Amino acid sequence: MAAHDKVTITDIARRAGVSVPTVSRVVNGRSDVSPQTRARVEELLREHGYRKRPATASATRAALLDLVFNDLDSPWAVEIIRGVEEVAHAAGVGTVVSAIHGRSGDAREWMRNLRARASDGVILVTSALEPTLHEQLRILGVPLVVVDPTGSPAADTPTIGAANWSGGLAATEHLLSLGHRRIALIAGPPRLLCSRARYDGYRAALEAAGLSVDETLVVPGDFHPESGFAGCTALLDLPDPPTALFAASDQMALGAIEALRRRGLRVPEDMSVVGFDDLPEVRWSSPPLTTVRQPLADMGKLAARTVLALTHGARPDTPRVELGTELVVRASTAPPA
Amino acid sequence: MAAHDKVTITDIARRAGVSVPTVSRVVNGRSDVSPQTRARVEELLREHGYRKRPATASATRAALLDLVFNDLDSPWAVEIIRGVEEVAHAAGVGTVVSAIHGRSGDAREWMRNLRARASDGVILVTSALEPTLHEQLRILGVPLVVVDPTGSPAADTPTIGAANWSGGLAATEHLLSLGHRRIALIAGPPRLLCSRARYDGYRAALEAAGLSVDETLVVPGDFHPESGFAGCTALLDLPDPPTALFAASDQMALGAIEALRRRGLRVPEDMSVVGFDDLPEVRWSSPPLTTVRQPLADMGKLAARTVLALTHGARPDTPRVELGTELVVRASTAPPA
C-alpha cells in the first residue's frame, strides 16, 4: 500500500463521527463499545483497508506464532504440532498451542490473549473461525495461514491441504486392482471439502473401471471411530454386503475393523479395509492398516514456513497448496475370497 | 530471602575477579565466555543463591508458559498438551510447546528462546534436562514443574506422576482374578522409575496370591510397539508360554496383539492382554484393550496449576504428587482357556 493510501485511526474517527479513543477501542477488540458503533467503525476499517502498525514489541521480545485447533482431542493434532514446532524452533520462534472448542467465547478470549502477547502470526487448523475474528486478525495485521481447510476460506488467506481427491482415487484403485467390485465407502461429513474430494476420488476410480457408484454402499460418517463401527455394521446387514471398504479416515477404519471382529469376520480374509490419514497408531492396528498417507507433519512445516515468510512481508507464490497423498499398503487388504 | 541476603551481579563479579558484563553474559546464557570463567561464575551464582530479578516485561505483555517434551512423537503428548492448555487458556496464559529431542544443542537453543520470550514458567515432560540447564532456570528465577519424572529430580522441583506401582498391582490382580497363573510381563526400560514401579506392582500382586515371579516370563521392552511385538513373540516361543500378559505400555500391548494375530492366536481366547496408559486409540484397538488408565490430561492440568501458582510466589504443599491410576476393563482379557 502506497503512503498516500494509509488510513489512520483519526481518519476513521472523523468518517464515523466518533472519538479517536472509540476507534482505538474497536481496533483493540475491547468490549466497551456499543454494537452499533462497533459495526459502523468495523465497516469503515474494512472499507479503507486499515492495518494496525506492526507492534514495536517485536523488536524487544522473541517472536511467537499461534497454532490454533478447534479441539486437541484429534490424534493427528500432535503430528501437525510436531511439524510446526520443528520449523518455528529452528527460527527461534515459540509455538503457542491453543484450542478454541468452536465456542465463540473461547475464540474471543483467545483473540484477546493473542493481542496481549503480540503474536506474530497465526496457523489455524480445520477451525471455522468466525468471520468477525478473521476480520480482527486482518485489522491487527497478523498474518494467517489455514491448514486443511474445511470450508471455503477467504481468497487472500493462504491455505495448505492434502490431495484428498487423489487419495480417494488411489485407495479405490488399489481395491479394484485386487479384484474387488463391490467396494463400500464410509464417507466423511459432507459439509467438509476434504470429505467431498475423497468421495469424488472414490467415484472417479469406480467410473474409470467401468463401474458406477452403488449408493447403498455409501454410508455416512463423521471421521470418528464410532461412526466407522456403525457404518460397517450397516453395510454387513445389507442383503449383498461389499467385499471391501474404504473409510475416509483411519479412525473410522479402526471402528469398522472392530465391527467386523465382533461379527467373527476377519480382515482382510472376509473384508478388505483401507483408511485415510496414516496416523502413527495404524502401523500397529490388528491387522496393520492399508491407508492413504496425509503428510500432516509436512503440512505443519509448510504452514509455519509460510506464516513466518508473511511476517517478514513476503507473499506466498500460490495462495492454495495441496501436498501429495500416498497409498501405504499394509495387511488389511487382499483379493476377495 | 531477606534484603541483606540479596547478592548482586557486582558482588559476584568482585568475588570471581571478572567484569560485571562478563557475569551478565553468564547469567544471560551467552556463549562469548570462556568455559573456565563460566564454570567459576556459575559456581559463585549457585553458592550465593543468585536470582535474576523478575523481568519487567511481564507487566507489559501476556503471560506464557513453556511446555517441553523430549519428542513430540509420543501418542500421549497431545493428552498432556490438552490438560495444560485448558488451565493456561482459562488463566489467559499462552502455552508454548517445544521439543528438545534430548540433544543438548536443541536444549540450549530452547533456553535462549525461553529467555528471549521471558516465559513465566516451565513444565518439563519426562525429559532429562541437563543439570546445567536446570541451574540456568534457577538462576533466571523461572519456576519449573516436572511431569512423570523418569529419574530422580532435584528435591526442590515439584513433580507430578501417576501411581505406577498401584497400576501394576491392579493390572496383575485383574488377571489373577480371572484365574490366570502364568502371567508374563513386558517391562519398560529399567532406567525409568515408572518402569520399576510397574514391575514392583506386578511382583507384589503375584506374591500376594502366593506366587513368585518366574523370570522367564519377564521380557524387556522400551514402551514402543516393536518391543511389544518382539517380547510377545519370545514368550510364545517358550516351551510353556503364559496364558496372559501385562504390557507396561499400551503401545507394547498393541505390538503384542499383532504378534498373536500373526501366529493365528486370538485375544482374549488364546491370550489375555492388559496395557498401561489408556491412550484414546486403545478404545478402538481390535479387540478394545483392557488397560490401566493414567490421567494424562489431569496430570497436565495439575502441572499447569502448580507452575502458575509458583509464578505468583506460592509454594506447592507437597513437592511430589502421584495421581491415581485406574483399571479399565474392556475386551482383551478373559479367563484362561
XYZ file of C-alpha atoms in Angstrom, chain A residues 196 203 253:
3
model
C -16.311 -34.303 -0.798
C -16.317 -42.265 -7.659
C -11.390 -47.762 9.563
